[in-house]
CSV table of C-alpha atoms (C1' of nucleotides) in Angstrom, one decimal:
chain,number,residue,atom,x,y,z
Y,251,MET,CA,-73.0,-50.8,75.3
Y,252,PRO,CA,-74.7,-51.6,72.1
Y,253,GLU,CA,-78.4,-50.8,72.4
Y,254,GLU,CA,-80.7,-50.6,75.3
Y,255,ALA,CA,-84.3,-50.9,74.1
Y,256,GLU,CA,-85.6,-51.5,77.6
Y,257,LYS,CA,-89.2,-50.4,77.7
Y,258,THR,CA,-90.7,-49.8,81.1
Y,259,TYR,CA,-93.7,-52.1,81.5
Y,260,THR,CA,-96.8,-50.8,83.1
Y,261,ARG,CA,-99.4,-52.9,84.9
Y,262,ALA,CA,-101.8,-52.5,82.0
Y,263,ASP,CA,-99.2,-53.9,79.6
Y,264,GLU,CA,-98.8,-56.8,81.9
Y,265,ALA,CA,-102.5,-57.4,82.1
Y,266,PHE,CA,-102.8,-57.1,78.4
Y,267,ASP,CA,-100.1,-59.7,77.7
Y,268,CYS,CA,-101.4,-62.1,80.4
Y,269,ILE,CA,-104.9,-62.1,79.3
Y,270,GLN,CA,-104.0,-62.3,75.6
Y,271,THR,CA,-101.8,-65.3,76.1
Y,272,SER,CA,-104.5,-66.9,78.3
Y,273,ILE,CA,-107.0,-66.5,75.5
Y,274,VAL,CA,-104.6,-67.8,72.9
Y,275,LYS,CA,-103.6,-70.8,75.0
Y,276,GLY,CA,-107.3,-71.6,75.6
Y,277,GLU,CA,-107.1,-71.1,79.4
Y,278,LEU,CA,-109.9,-68.7,78.8
Y,279,ALA,CA,-112.3,-70.6,76.5
Y,280,PRO,CA,-114.1,-68.9,73.6
Y,281,GLY,CA,-117.5,-67.7,74.6
Y,282,GLU,CA,-116.6,-67.8,78.3
Y,283,LYS,CA,-117.9,-64.9,80.3
Y,284,ILE,CA,-115.4,-63.4,82.7
Y,285,GLY,CA,-115.8,-61.0,85.5
Y,286,GLU,CA,-113.5,-58.2,86.2
Y,287,LEU,CA,-112.9,-59.1,89.8
Y,288,GLU,CA,-112.1,-62.6,88.9
Y,289,LEU,CA,-109.5,-61.4,86.4
Y,290,CYS,CA,-108.1,-59.0,89.1
Y,291,THR,CA,-107.5,-61.8,91.6
Y,292,ARG,CA,-106.2,-64.1,88.9
Y,293,PHE,CA,-103.6,-61.8,87.6
Y,294,ASN,CA,-103.0,-59.8,90.8
Y,295,LEU,CA,-103.9,-56.3,89.7
Y,296,THR,CA,-106.6,-53.7,90.3
Y,297,ARG,CA,-109.4,-52.7,88.1
Y,298,GLY,CA,-107.9,-49.5,86.7
Y,299,PRO,CA,-105.1,-51.1,84.7
Y,300,LEU,CA,-107.3,-54.1,84.0
Y,301,ARG,CA,-110.0,-52.0,82.3
Y,302,GLU,CA,-107.4,-50.3,80.2
Y,303,ALA,CA,-106.2,-53.7,79.1
Y,304,LEU,CA,-109.7,-54.9,78.4
Y,305,GLY,CA,-110.2,-51.9,76.2
Y,306,ARG,CA,-107.2,-52.8,74.1
Y,307,LEU,CA,-108.2,-56.4,73.9
Y,308,GLU,CA,-111.7,-55.5,72.8
Y,309,SER,CA,-110.3,-53.1,70.1
Y,310,ARG,CA,-108.2,-56.0,68.8
Y,311,GLY,CA,-111.3,-58.2,68.6
Y,312,LEU,CA,-110.3,-60.8,71.2
Y,313,LEU,CA,-113.0,-59.8,73.6
Y,314,VAL,CA,-116.6,-58.6,73.2
Y,315,ARG,CA,-118.0,-56.2,75.8
Y,316,ARG,CA,-121.5,-55.2,76.6
Y,317,PRO,CA,-121.8,-52.2,78.9
Y,318,HIS,CA,-122.8,-53.1,82.4
Y,319,ALA,CA,-123.1,-56.7,81.3
Y,320,GLY,CA,-119.5,-58.0,81.3
Y,321,VAL,CA,-116.8,-59.2,79.0
Y,322,LYS,CA,-116.7,-62.5,77.2
Y,323,VAL,CA,-114.0,-64.1,75.1
Y,324,VAL,CA,-114.8,-63.9,71.4
Y,325,SER,CA,-115.9,-67.1,69.8
Y,326,VAL,CA,-115.1,-67.4,66.2
Y,327,SER,CA,-117.3,-69.6,64.1
Y,328,ALA,CA,-116.0,-72.1,61.7
Y,329,SER,CA,-116.9,-70.0,58.7
Y,330,GLU,CA,-115.2,-67.0,60.3
Y,331,LEU,CA,-112.0,-69.0,60.8
Y,332,VAL,CA,-112.0,-69.8,57.1
Y,333,GLU,CA,-112.5,-66.1,56.3
Y,334,LEU,CA,-109.5,-65.3,58.4
Y,335,TYR,CA,-107.4,-67.5,56.1
Y,336,ARG,CA,-108.8,-65.7,53.1
Y,337,ILE,CA,-107.4,-62.5,54.6
Y,338,ARG,CA,-104.1,-64.1,55.4
Y,339,GLU,CA,-103.8,-65.3,51.8
Y,340,VAL,CA,-103.8,-61.8,50.3
Y,341,MET,CA,-101.9,-60.1,53.2
Y,342,GLU,CA,-99.2,-62.6,53.5
Y,343,GLY,CA,-98.9,-62.8,49.8
Y,344,LEU,CA,-98.1,-59.1,49.9
Y,345,ALA,CA,-95.7,-59.6,52.8
Y,346,ALA,CA,-93.8,-62.3,50.8
Y,347,ARG,CA,-93.5,-60.0,47.8
Y,348,GLN,CA,-92.2,-57.1,49.8
Y,349,ALA,CA,-89.9,-59.4,51.8
Y,350,ALA,CA,-88.4,-60.6,48.6
Y,351,GLU,CA,-87.6,-57.0,47.7
Y,352,ARG,CA,-86.4,-55.8,51.1
Y,353,MET,CA,-85.0,-58.5,53.3
Y,354,THR,CA,-81.3,-58.3,53.8
Y,355,ASP,CA,-79.1,-61.2,52.7
Y,356,SER,CA,-78.3,-62.1,56.3
Y,357,GLU,CA,-82.0,-62.2,57.2
Y,358,ILE,CA,-82.6,-64.6,54.4
Y,359,ALA,CA,-79.7,-66.8,55.5
Y,360,ASP,CA,-81.2,-66.8,59.0
Y,361,LEU,CA,-84.6,-67.7,57.6
Y,362,GLN,CA,-83.1,-70.7,55.8
Y,363,ALA,CA,-81.4,-71.7,59.0
Y,364,THR,CA,-84.6,-71.7,60.9
Y,365,LEU,CA,-86.2,-73.9,58.2
Y,366,ASP,CA,-83.5,-76.5,58.9
Y,367,ALA,CA,-84.3,-76.3,62.6
Y,368,HIS,CA,-88.0,-76.8,61.8
Y,369,GLU,CA,-87.2,-79.9,59.8
Y,370,GLN,CA,-85.3,-81.3,62.8
Y,371,MET,CA,-88.2,-80.4,65.1
Y,372,ILE,CA,-90.7,-82.2,62.8
Y,373,ASP,CA,-88.5,-85.3,62.6
Y,374,GLU,CA,-87.9,-85.4,66.3
Y,375,ALA,CA,-91.2,-84.4,67.7
Y,376,GLN,CA,-93.1,-86.7,65.4
Y,377,GLY,CA,-96.6,-85.4,65.4
Y,378,GLN,CA,-96.1,-83.0,68.2
Y,379,ALA,CA,-98.5,-80.5,66.7
Y,380,TYR,CA,-97.5,-77.8,69.2
Y,381,TYR,CA,-93.9,-77.5,68.1
Y,382,GLN,CA,-94.9,-77.7,64.4
Y,383,ALA,CA,-97.3,-74.8,65.0
Y,384,GLU,CA,-94.6,-72.8,66.7
Y,385,GLY,CA,-92.2,-73.4,63.9
Y,386,ASP,CA,-94.8,-72.4,61.3
Y,387,TYR,CA,-95.6,-69.3,63.4
Y,388,ASP,CA,-91.9,-68.4,63.5
Y,389,PHE,CA,-91.6,-68.6,59.7
Y,390,HIS,CA,-94.6,-66.4,59.0
Y,391,HIS,CA,-93.5,-64.0,61.7
Y,392,ARG,CA,-90.2,-63.5,60.0
Y,393,ILE,CA,-91.7,-62.8,56.6
Y,394,ALA,CA,-94.1,-60.3,58.0
Y,395,THR,CA,-91.4,-58.3,59.7
Y,396,GLY,CA,-89.1,-58.8,56.7
Y,397,SER,CA,-91.7,-57.0,54.5
Y,398,ARG,CA,-90.5,-53.7,56.2
Y,399,ASN,CA,-94.1,-52.6,56.0
Y,400,THR,CA,-94.8,-51.4,59.5
Y,401,LYS,CA,-98.6,-51.4,59.3
Y,402,LEU,CA,-98.8,-54.7,57.5
Y,403,ALA,CA,-96.6,-56.4,60.1
Y,404,GLN,CA,-98.6,-54.8,62.8
Y,405,MET,CA,-101.9,-56.1,61.4
Y,406,LEU,CA,-100.6,-59.6,60.9
Y,407,LEU,CA,-98.7,-60.0,64.1
Y,408,GLY,CA,-101.0,-58.0,66.3
Y,409,ASP,CA,-104.4,-58.9,65.0
Y,410,LEU,CA,-104.7,-62.0,62.7
Y,411,TYR,CA,-102.1,-64.3,64.2
Y,412,TYR,CA,-103.5,-64.2,67.7
Y,413,MET,CA,-107.0,-65.1,66.4
Y,414,VAL,CA,-105.6,-67.9,64.3
Y,415,ARG,CA,-103.5,-69.2,67.1
Y,416,MET,CA,-106.5,-69.5,69.3
Y,417,TYR,CA,-107.6,-72.3,67.1
Y,418,ARG,CA,-104.2,-73.8,66.2
Y,419,TYR,CA,-104.2,-75.5,69.5
Y,420,ARG,CA,-107.3,-77.6,68.7
Y,421,LEU,CA,-106.5,-78.1,65.0
Y,422,SER,CA,-105.1,-81.5,64.3
Y,423,THR,CA,-102.7,-81.2,61.4
Y,424,SER,CA,-103.4,-84.0,59.0
Y,425,ALA,CA,-100.8,-86.8,58.6
Y,426,GLY,CA,-98.5,-85.6,55.8
Y,427,ARG,CA,-99.1,-81.9,56.1
Y,428,PRO,CA,-96.1,-80.8,58.2
Y,429,HIS,CA,-93.6,-82.1,55.7
Y,430,ARG,CA,-95.5,-80.7,52.8
Y,431,ALA,CA,-95.8,-77.4,54.5
Y,432,LEU,CA,-92.1,-77.3,55.1
Y,433,GLY,CA,-91.5,-78.0,51.5
Y,434,GLU,CA,-93.7,-75.1,50.6
Y,435,HIS,CA,-91.8,-72.9,53.0
Y,436,ARG,CA,-88.6,-73.9,51.4
Y,437,ARG,CA,-89.8,-72.9,47.9
Y,438,ILE,CA,-91.0,-69.6,49.2
Y,439,VAL,CA,-87.7,-68.8,50.8
Y,440,GLU,CA,-86.0,-69.8,47.5
Y,441,ALA,CA,-88.1,-67.3,45.6
Y,442,ILE,CA,-87.2,-64.6,48.2
Y,443,ALA,CA,-83.5,-65.5,48.0
Y,444,GLN,CA,-83.7,-65.0,44.2
Y,445,ARG,CA,-85.5,-61.7,44.8
Y,446,ASP,CA,-88.4,-62.9,42.8
Y,447,GLY,CA,-91.3,-61.0,44.5
Y,448,GLU,CA,-94.0,-62.1,42.1
Y,449,LEU,CA,-93.2,-65.8,42.6
Y,450,ALA,CA,-92.9,-65.4,46.4
Y,451,GLU,CA,-96.3,-63.9,46.5
Y,452,PHE,CA,-97.8,-66.6,44.3
Y,453,LEU,CA,-96.3,-69.4,46.4
Y,454,MET,CA,-97.3,-67.9,49.7
Y,455,LYS,CA,-100.9,-67.4,48.5
Y,456,ARG,CA,-101.0,-71.0,47.4
Y,457,HIS,CA,-99.4,-72.2,50.7
Y,458,ILE,CA,-102.1,-70.5,52.8
Y,459,ASN,CA,-104.8,-71.6,50.4
Y,460,ALA,CA,-103.7,-75.2,51.0
Y,461,ALA,CA,-103.9,-74.6,54.8
Y,462,ARG,CA,-107.3,-73.2,54.4
Y,463,ARG,CA,-108.5,-76.2,52.4
Y,464,ASN,CA,-107.1,-78.4,55.0
Y,465,ILE,CA,-109.2,-76.7,57.6
Y,466,GLU,CA,-112.3,-76.8,55.5
Y,467,LYS,CA,-111.9,-80.5,55.1
Y,468,GLN,CA,-111.6,-81.0,58.9
Y,469,ILE,CA,-114.7,-78.9,59.4
Y,470,GLN,CA,-116.6,-81.1,56.8
Y,471,ASP,CA,-115.3,-84.3,58.4
Y,472,GLY,CA,-116.7,-83.0,61.7
Y,473,VAL,CA,-113.2,-83.1,63.3
Y,474,LEU,CA,-113.3,-79.4,64.1
Y,475,THR,CA,-116.5,-78.3,65.7
Y,476,ILE,CA,-116.7,-74.7,66.8
J,71,MET,CA,-141.4,-53.6,66.9
J,72,PRO,CA,-138.8,-55.0,64.5
J,73,GLU,CA,-135.4,-54.7,66.2
J,74,GLU,CA,-133.9,-52.3,68.7
J,75,ALA,CA,-130.2,-52.4,68.4
J,76,GLU,CA,-129.8,-49.4,70.8
J,77,LYS,CA,-126.4,-49.7,72.4
J,78,THR,CA,-125.8,-47.9,75.6
J,79,TYR,CA,-122.8,-45.6,75.2
J,80,THR,CA,-120.3,-45.3,78.0
J,81,ARG,CA,-118.0,-42.3,78.6
J,82,ALA,CA,-115.1,-44.3,77.3
J,83,ASP,CA,-116.9,-44.9,74.0
J,84,GLU,CA,-117.7,-41.2,73.8
J,85,ALA,CA,-114.0,-40.3,74.5
J,86,PHE,CA,-112.9,-42.8,71.9
J,87,ASP,CA,-115.1,-41.4,69.2
J,88,CYS,CA,-114.3,-37.8,70.0
J,89,ILE,CA,-110.6,-38.2,70.0
J,90,GLN,CA,-110.6,-40.4,66.9
J,91,THR,CA,-112.6,-37.9,64.9
J,92,SER,CA,-110.4,-35.1,66.2
J,93,ILE,CA,-107.3,-36.9,65.0
J,94,VAL,CA,-108.9,-37.7,61.6
J,95,LYS,CA,-110.1,-34.2,61.1
J,96,GLY,CA,-106.6,-32.9,61.9
J,97,GLU,CA,-107.7,-30.9,65.0
J,98,LEU,CA,-105.0,-32.9,66.7
J,99,ALA,CA,-102.1,-32.7,64.4
J,100,PRO,CA,-99.8,-35.6,63.7
J,101,GLY,CA,-96.9,-35.7,66.0
J,102,GLU,CA,-98.6,-33.4,68.5
J,103,LYS,CA,-98.0,-34.3,72.1
J,104,ILE,CA,-101.2,-34.2,74.2
J,105,GLY,CA,-101.6,-34.3,77.9
J,106,GLU,CA,-104.3,-36.3,79.6
J,107,LEU,CA,-105.6,-33.3,81.7
J,108,GLU,CA,-105.8,-31.2,78.6
J,109,LEU,CA,-107.9,-33.9,76.9
J,110,CYS,CA,-110.1,-34.2,80.0
J,111,THR,CA,-111.0,-30.6,80.0
J,112,ARG,CA,-111.5,-30.5,76.3
J,113,PHE,CA,-113.9,-33.4,76.1
J,114,ASN,CA,-115.4,-33.0,79.6
J,115,LEU,CA,-114.5,-36.3,81.2
J,116,THR,CA,-112.3,-37.8,83.8
J,117,ARG,CA,-109.1,-39.7,83.5
J,118,GLY,CA,-110.5,-43.2,84.0
J,119,PRO,CA,-112.6,-43.5,80.9
J,120,LEU,CA,-110.1,-41.3,79.1
J,121,ARG,CA,-107.2,-43.8,79.7
J,122,GLU,CA,-109.4,-46.6,78.6
J,123,ALA,CA,-110.1,-44.8,75.3
J,124,LEU,CA,-106.4,-44.0,74.9
J,125,GLY,CA,-105.6,-47.7,75.3
J,126,ARG,CA,-108.0,-48.5,72.4
J,127,LEU,CA,-106.6,-45.7,70.2
J,128,GLU,CA,-103.1,-46.9,70.8
J,129,SER,CA,-104.0,-50.4,70.0
J,130,ARG,CA,-105.4,-49.1,66.7
J,131,GLY,CA,-102.2,-47.3,65.9
J,132,LEU,CA,-103.6,-43.8,66.0
J,133,LEU,CA,-101.6,-42.9,69.1
J,134,VAL,CA,-98.2,-43.8,70.4
J,135,ARG,CA,-97.7,-43.9,74.1
J,136,ARG,CA,-94.5,-43.9,76.2
J,137,PRO,CA,-95.0,-44.8,79.8
J,138,HIS,CA,-94.7,-41.8,82.1
J,139,ALA,CA,-93.9,-39.6,79.1
J,140,GLY,CA,-97.2,-39.0,77.5
J,141,VAL,CA,-99.2,-39.6,74.4
J,142,LYS,CA,-98.7,-38.2,71.0
J,143,VAL,CA,-100.6,-38.5,67.8
J,144,VAL,CA,-99.0,-40.9,65.4
J,145,SER,CA,-97.3,-39.3,62.4
J,146,VAL,CA,-97.2,-41.3,59.3
J,147,SER,CA,-94.3,-40.7,56.9
J,148,ALA,CA,-94.8,-40.4,53.2
J,149,SER,CA,-93.4,-43.8,52.6
J,150,GLU,CA,-95.7,-45.3,55.2
J,151,LEU,CA,-98.7,-43.7,53.6
J,152,VAL,CA,-97.7,-45.4,50.3
J,153,GLU,CA,-97.4,-48.7,52.2
J,154,LEU,CA,-100.9,-48.2,53.5
J,155,TYR,CA,-102.1,-48.2,49.9
J,156,ARG,CA,-100.3,-51.4,49.1
J,157,ILE,CA,-102.2,-53.0,51.9
J,158,ARG,CA,-105.5,-51.5,50.8
J,159,GLU,CA,-104.8,-52.9,47.3
J,160,VAL,CA,-104.8,-56.5,48.3
J,161,MET,CA,-107.4,-56.3,51.0
J,162,GLU,CA,-109.9,-54.3,49.1
J,163,GLY,CA,-109.3,-56.5,46.1
J,164,LEU,CA,-110.4,-59.4,48.3
J,165,ALA,CA,-113.3,-57.4,49.5
J,166,ALA,CA,-114.5,-56.7,46.0
J,167,ARG,CA,-114.3,-60.4,45.0
J,168,GLN,CA,-116.2,-61.5,48.0
J,169,ALA,CA,-118.7,-58.7,47.6
J,170,ALA,CA,-119.4,-59.9,44.0
J,171,GLU,CA,-120.2,-63.3,45.4
J,172,ARG,CA,-122.3,-62.2,48.4
J,173,MET,CA,-123.9,-58.8,48.0
J,174,THR,CA,-127.6,-58.9,47.6
J,175,ASP,CA,-129.2,-57.6,44.5
J,176,SER,CA,-130.8,-54.7,46.4
J,177,GLU,CA,-127.5,-53.8,47.9
J,178,ILE,CA,-126.0,-53.7,44.5
J,179,ALA,CA,-128.8,-51.5,43.3
J,180,ASP,CA,-128.2,-49.2,46.2
J,181,LEU,CA,-124.6,-49.0,45.4
J,182,GLN,CA,-125.3,-48.0,41.8
J,183,ALA,CA,-127.7,-45.3,43.1
J,184,THR,CA,-125.0,-43.9,45.4
J,185,LEU,CA,-122.6,-43.7,42.4
J,186,ASP,CA,-125.2,-41.5,40.6
J,187,ALA,CA,-125.3,-39.3,43.7
J,188,HIS,CA,-121.5,-39.1,43.7
J,189,GLU,CA,-121.6,-38.0,40.1
J,190,GLN,CA,-123.9,-35.2,40.9
J,191,MET,CA,-121.8,-34.2,43.9
J,192,ILE,CA,-118.7,-34.0,41.7
J,193,ASP,CA,-120.4,-31.9,39.1
J,194,GLU,CA,-122.0,-29.6,41.6
J,195,ALA,CA,-119.2,-29.2,44.1
J,196,GLN,CA,-116.6,-28.7,41.4
J,197,GLY,CA,-113.3,-29.4,43.0
J,198,GLN,CA,-114.7,-29.6,46.6
J,199,ALA,CA,-112.2,-32.2,47.6
J,200,TYR,CA,-114.0,-32.9,50.9
J,201,TYR,CA,-117.2,-34.1,49.4
J,202,GLN,CA,-115.4,-36.2,46.8
J,203,ALA,CA,-113.5,-37.9,49.6
J,204,GLU,CA,-116.7,-38.6,51.4
J,205,GLY,CA,-118.2,-40.1,48.4
J,206,ASP,CA,-115.2,-42.2,47.8
J,207,TYR,CA,-115.2,-43.3,51.4
J,208,ASP,CA,-118.9,-44.3,51.1
J,209,PHE,CA,-118.2,-46.4,48.1
J,210,HIS,CA,-115.3,-48.3,49.7
J,211,HIS,CA,-117.2,-48.6,52.9
J,212,ARG,CA,-120.1,-50.4,51.2
J,213,ILE,CA,-117.9,-52.9,49.4
J,214,ALA,CA,-116.1,-53.7,52.6
J,215,THR,CA,-119.3,-54.5,54.5
J,216,GLY,CA,-120.7,-56.2,51.4
J,217,SER,CA,-117.9,-58.7,51.5
J,218,ARG,CA,-119.7,-60.3,54.5
J,219,ASN,CA,-116.2,-61.0,55.9
J,220,THR,CA,-116.5,-59.6,59.4
J,221,LYS,CA,-112.8,-59.4,60.2
J,222,LEU,CA,-111.9,-58.0,56.8
J,223,ALA,CA,-114.5,-55.2,57.2
J,224,GLN,CA,-113.4,-54.6,60.7
J,225,MET,CA,-109.8,-54.2,59.7
J,226,LEU,CA,-110.6,-51.9,56.7
J,227,LEU,CA,-113.1,-49.8,58.5
J,228,GLY,CA,-111.6,-49.8,61.9
J,229,ASP,CA,-107.9,-49.5,61.1
J,230,LEU,CA,-106.9,-48.6,57.6
J,231,TYR,CA,-109.5,-46.1,56.6
J,232,TYR,CA,-109.0,-43.9,59.6
J,233,MET,CA,-105.3,-43.6,58.9
J,234,VAL,CA,-105.9,-42.9,55.3
J,235,ARG,CA,-108.5,-40.3,56.1
J,236,MET,CA,-106.1,-38.5,58.3
J,237,TYR,CA,-104.2,-37.6,55.1
J,238,ARG,CA,-107.2,-37.3,52.8
J,239,TYR,CA,-107.8,-33.9,54.2
J,240,ARG,CA,-104.5,-32.5,53.0
J,241,LEU,CA,-104.3,-34.4,49.8
J,242,SER,CA,-105.1,-32.3,46.7
J,243,THR,CA,-106.8,-34.6,44.2
J,244,SER,CA,-105.3,-33.8,40.9
J,245,ALA,CA,-107.5,-32.2,38.2
J,246,GLY,CA,-109.2,-35.0,36.3
J,247,ARG,CA,-108.9,-37.7,38.9
J,248,PRO,CA,-112.4,-37.5,40.5
J,249,HIS,CA,-114.2,-38.3,37.1
J,250,ARG,CA,-111.7,-41.0,36.3
J,251,ALA,CA,-112.1,-42.5,39.8
J,252,LEU,CA,-115.9,-42.5,39.4
J,253,GLY,CA,-115.5,-44.3,36.1
J,254,GLU,CA,-113.4,-46.9,37.8
J,255,HIS,CA,-116.0,-47.2,40.5
J,256,ARG,CA,-118.7,-47.8,37.9
J,257,ARG,CA,-116.8,-50.6,36.3
J,258,ILE,CA,-116.1,-52.3,39.6
J,259,VAL,CA,-119.8,-52.2,40.4
J,260,GLU,CA,-120.6,-53.6,36.9
J,261,ALA,CA,-118.4,-56.5,37.6
J,262,ILE,CA,-120.0,-57.1,41.0
J,263,ALA,CA,-123.5,-56.9,39.4
J,264,GLN,CA,-122.4,-59.6,36.9
J,265,ARG,CA,-121.1,-61.6,39.8
J,266,ASP,CA,-117.7,-61.7,38.3
J,267,GLY,CA,-115.5,-61.8,41.4
J,268,GLU,CA,-112.2,-62.2,39.6
J,269,LEU,CA,-112.8,-59.2,37.5
J,270,ALA,CA,-114.0,-57.1,40.4
J,271,GLU,CA,-110.9,-58.0,42.3
J,272,PHE,CA,-108.7,-57.0,39.4
J,273,LEU,CA,-110.4,-53.7,38.8
J,274,MET,CA,-110.4,-52.8,42.5
J,275,LYS,CA,-106.7,-53.5,42.7
J,276,ARG,CA,-106.0,-51.4,39.7
J,277,HIS,CA,-108.2,-48.6,41.1
J,278,ILE,CA,-106.2,-48.4,44.3
J,279,ASN,CA,-103.0,-48.8,42.4
J,280,ALA,CA,-103.9,-45.7,40.4
J,281,ALA,CA,-104.7,-43.8,43.6
J,282,ARG,CA,-101.3,-44.8,45.1
J,283,ARG,CA,-99.4,-43.6,42.0
J,284,ASN,CA,-101.3,-40.4,42.2
J,285,ILE,CA,-100.0,-39.9,45.8
J,286,GLU,CA,-96.5,-40.9,44.9
J,287,LYS,CA,-96.5,-38.3,42.2
J,288,GLN,CA,-97.7,-35.6,44.6
J,289,ILE,CA,-94.9,-36.6,47.0
J,290,GLN,CA,-92.3,-36.3,44.2
J,291,ASP,CA,-93.6,-33.0,43.1
J,292,GLY,CA,-93.3,-31.8,46.7
J,293,VAL,CA,-97.0,-31.0,47.0
J,294,LEU,CA,-97.3,-33.4,49.9
J,295,THR,CA,-94.8,-32.9,52.6
J,296,ILE,CA,-95.2,-35.1,55.7
V,298,DA,C1',-149.1,-73.6,87.0
V,299,DC,C1',-147.4,-70.0,84.0
V,300,DG,C1',-146.2,-65.5,82.8
V,301,DT,C1',-145.3,-60.8,84.5
V,302,DT,C1',-143.6,-57.5,87.7
V,303,DT,C1',-140.7,-56.2,91.4
V,304,DT,C1',-137.0,-56.1,94.3
V,305,DG,C1',-132.4,-57.4,95.9
V,306,DG,C1',-127.7,-58.5,94.9
V,307,DA,C1',-123.8,-58.3,92.3
V,308,DT,C1',-121.1,-56.3,88.8
V,309,DT,C1',-119.8,-52.6,86.0
V,310,DG,C1',-118.8,-47.6,85.2
V,311,DT,C1',-117.0,-43.5,87.3
V,312,DT,C1',-114.7,-40.5,90.3
V,313,DG,C1',-111.0,-38.2,93.0
V,314,DA,C1',-107.0,-38.8,95.8
V,315,DC,C1',-102.2,-40.9,96.2
V,316,DA,C1',-97.7,-42.7,94.5
V,317,DA,C1',-94.1,-43.2,91.0
V,318,DT,C1',-91.5,-41.5,87.2
V,319,DA,C1',-89.7,-38.6,83.4
V,320,DT,C1',-88.8,-33.9,81.8
V,321,DA,C1',-86.7,-29.6,82.5
V,322,DA,C1',-84.3,-26.2,84.9
V,323,DG,C1',-80.6,-24.9,87.9
V,324,DG,C1',-76.2,-25.5,90.1
V,325,DC,C1',-71.9,-27.6,90.3
V,326,DT,C1',-67.6,-29.3,88.4
V,327,DT,C1',-64.1,-29.5,84.9
B,300,DA,C1',-68.2,-21.9,78.8
B,301,DA,C1',-69.7,-26.6,78.2
B,302,DG,C1',-71.1,-30.8,80.1
B,303,DC,C1',-72.8,-33.6,83.9
B,304,DC,C1',-75.3,-34.2,88.0
B,305,DT,C1',-79.0,-32.9,91.2
B,306,DT,C1',-83.4,-31.4,92.4
B,307,DA,C1',-88.1,-29.7,91.6
B,308,DT,C1',-92.2,-29.7,89.2
B,309,DA,C1',-95.6,-31.6,86.4
B,310,DT,C1',-97.5,-35.4,84.4
B,311,DT,C1',-98.6,-40.1,84.3
B,312,DG,C1',-99.6,-44.7,86.7
B,313,DT,C1',-102.2,-46.8,90.4
B,314,DC,C1',-105.5,-47.4,93.9
B,315,DA,C1',-109.8,-47.7,96.6
B,316,DA,C1',-114.4,-45.9,97.4
B,317,DC,C1',-119.0,-44.3,95.3
B,318,DA,C1',-122.8,-44.4,91.9
B,319,DA,C1',-125.3,-46.5,88.2
B,320,DT,C1',-126.9,-50.4,85.7
B,321,DC,C1',-128.1,-55.1,84.6
B,322,DC,C1',-129.4,-60.0,86.0
B,323,DA,C1',-131.8,-63.3,88.5
B,324,DA,C1',-134.6,-64.9,91.9
B,325,DA,C1',-138.8,-64.3,94.4
B,326,DA,C1',-143.5,-62.5,94.8
B,327,DC,C1',-147.7,-61.4,92.8
B,328,DG,C1',-151.6,-61.8,89.7
B,329,DT,C1',-154.1,-64.3,86.2
DNA sequence: ACGTTTTGGATTGTTGACAATATAAGGCTT
DNA sequence: AAGCCTTATATTGTCAACAATCCAAAACGT
């Protein structure tokens, strides 16, 4: 047999995943105060593992906790969301540069293939923001892991993306943006394929910059109220 | 009365702080396997709060945990340490730029004052690496918080610095480096005082780059074996 | 009627006992 | 003698009861 990376899952892991996805999907709204007992009944577990999971979620910044007072889902202000994109800009810029230096040829080929798939998704699911977002997430995910920088990938995938995705669900991507974003993705992968790390970094930073400006515009227009 | 931000500390918070500092100070060596009972007796607490603290520490990447097998302190390889500095380069570059835009005049004055204090420390405690490291930490800490970017500060202060400090204790700063580092700090603060964000970013990136090269040299020379 | 204090309820923090699992030692087979 | 399997121990994961704390509603005084 090739490889059995089967990790035994504990109840706390389970709780962590469940609550995290619930927050990201918006089933637990930002700012909402949640009781431990309520969570226990909802996810079928006892308070021991739950509290361990809450500790992890707090440390990741998805929850805020006041002793004896309870837990509530973190609510990110509009300005804080913009700040998140400023961080993404520099970190993913680095990830793109290191990915250009370190991704294998087959990984790059895979990446190009997924871009084709994304294009189809955009054409088919015309305006289905959800699938566009998933495709975008997939792209950035691959670059992060492709950087071969363990901590960088961990910070991007484990911290930033979850917070960004919390708001992806309510962000209306403006009309032409998906196609333009795909084009930007293509150029980034081209730079990576040519092993031009400097260019990949530049293009990735500009790509996220554009996304940030798009959000700032929505905030100004009052479309996005947080 | 002005403001009472007195937070009630729970046993789990206590455990978290204790274990974290123990790891950073090297009292718990990297790679060391530690039992829960041992930790309980050492820090005088029971397993409930302890496990919550362990969850937080794992999520921050200071521990690795295998179900039913135990916890062990994370051990960062030499190459991973270098990668950490690559992340610091871009993130602290951003922090410096935003600090230049957002720090108050009095904060900047304070920062300049601390640099004077650092200079004295370096002169007095000739070669006392510990105090140099603390001064250096203080400088970077102030810039991170001065950026007014909550998440950025959280990631730098809560994640990266602890991992870097784990190794600061065993890194021998090369002969002339403290003075040169102080000079670099001075120029960064100058740029911030002039509200030149672009320059501050550039200088900060170069500063951390130099620190990284210093470490790489130590690794090559075999001084630092991880 | 409004603000302050007090008390009750509910929720969180903590504890110790119980169940499940991995590591390690010992015996068996080849 | 070496390798595999079995078993025993110790450690971790889980649970349910107890204690401490905060929040809100009611009672009191002004």
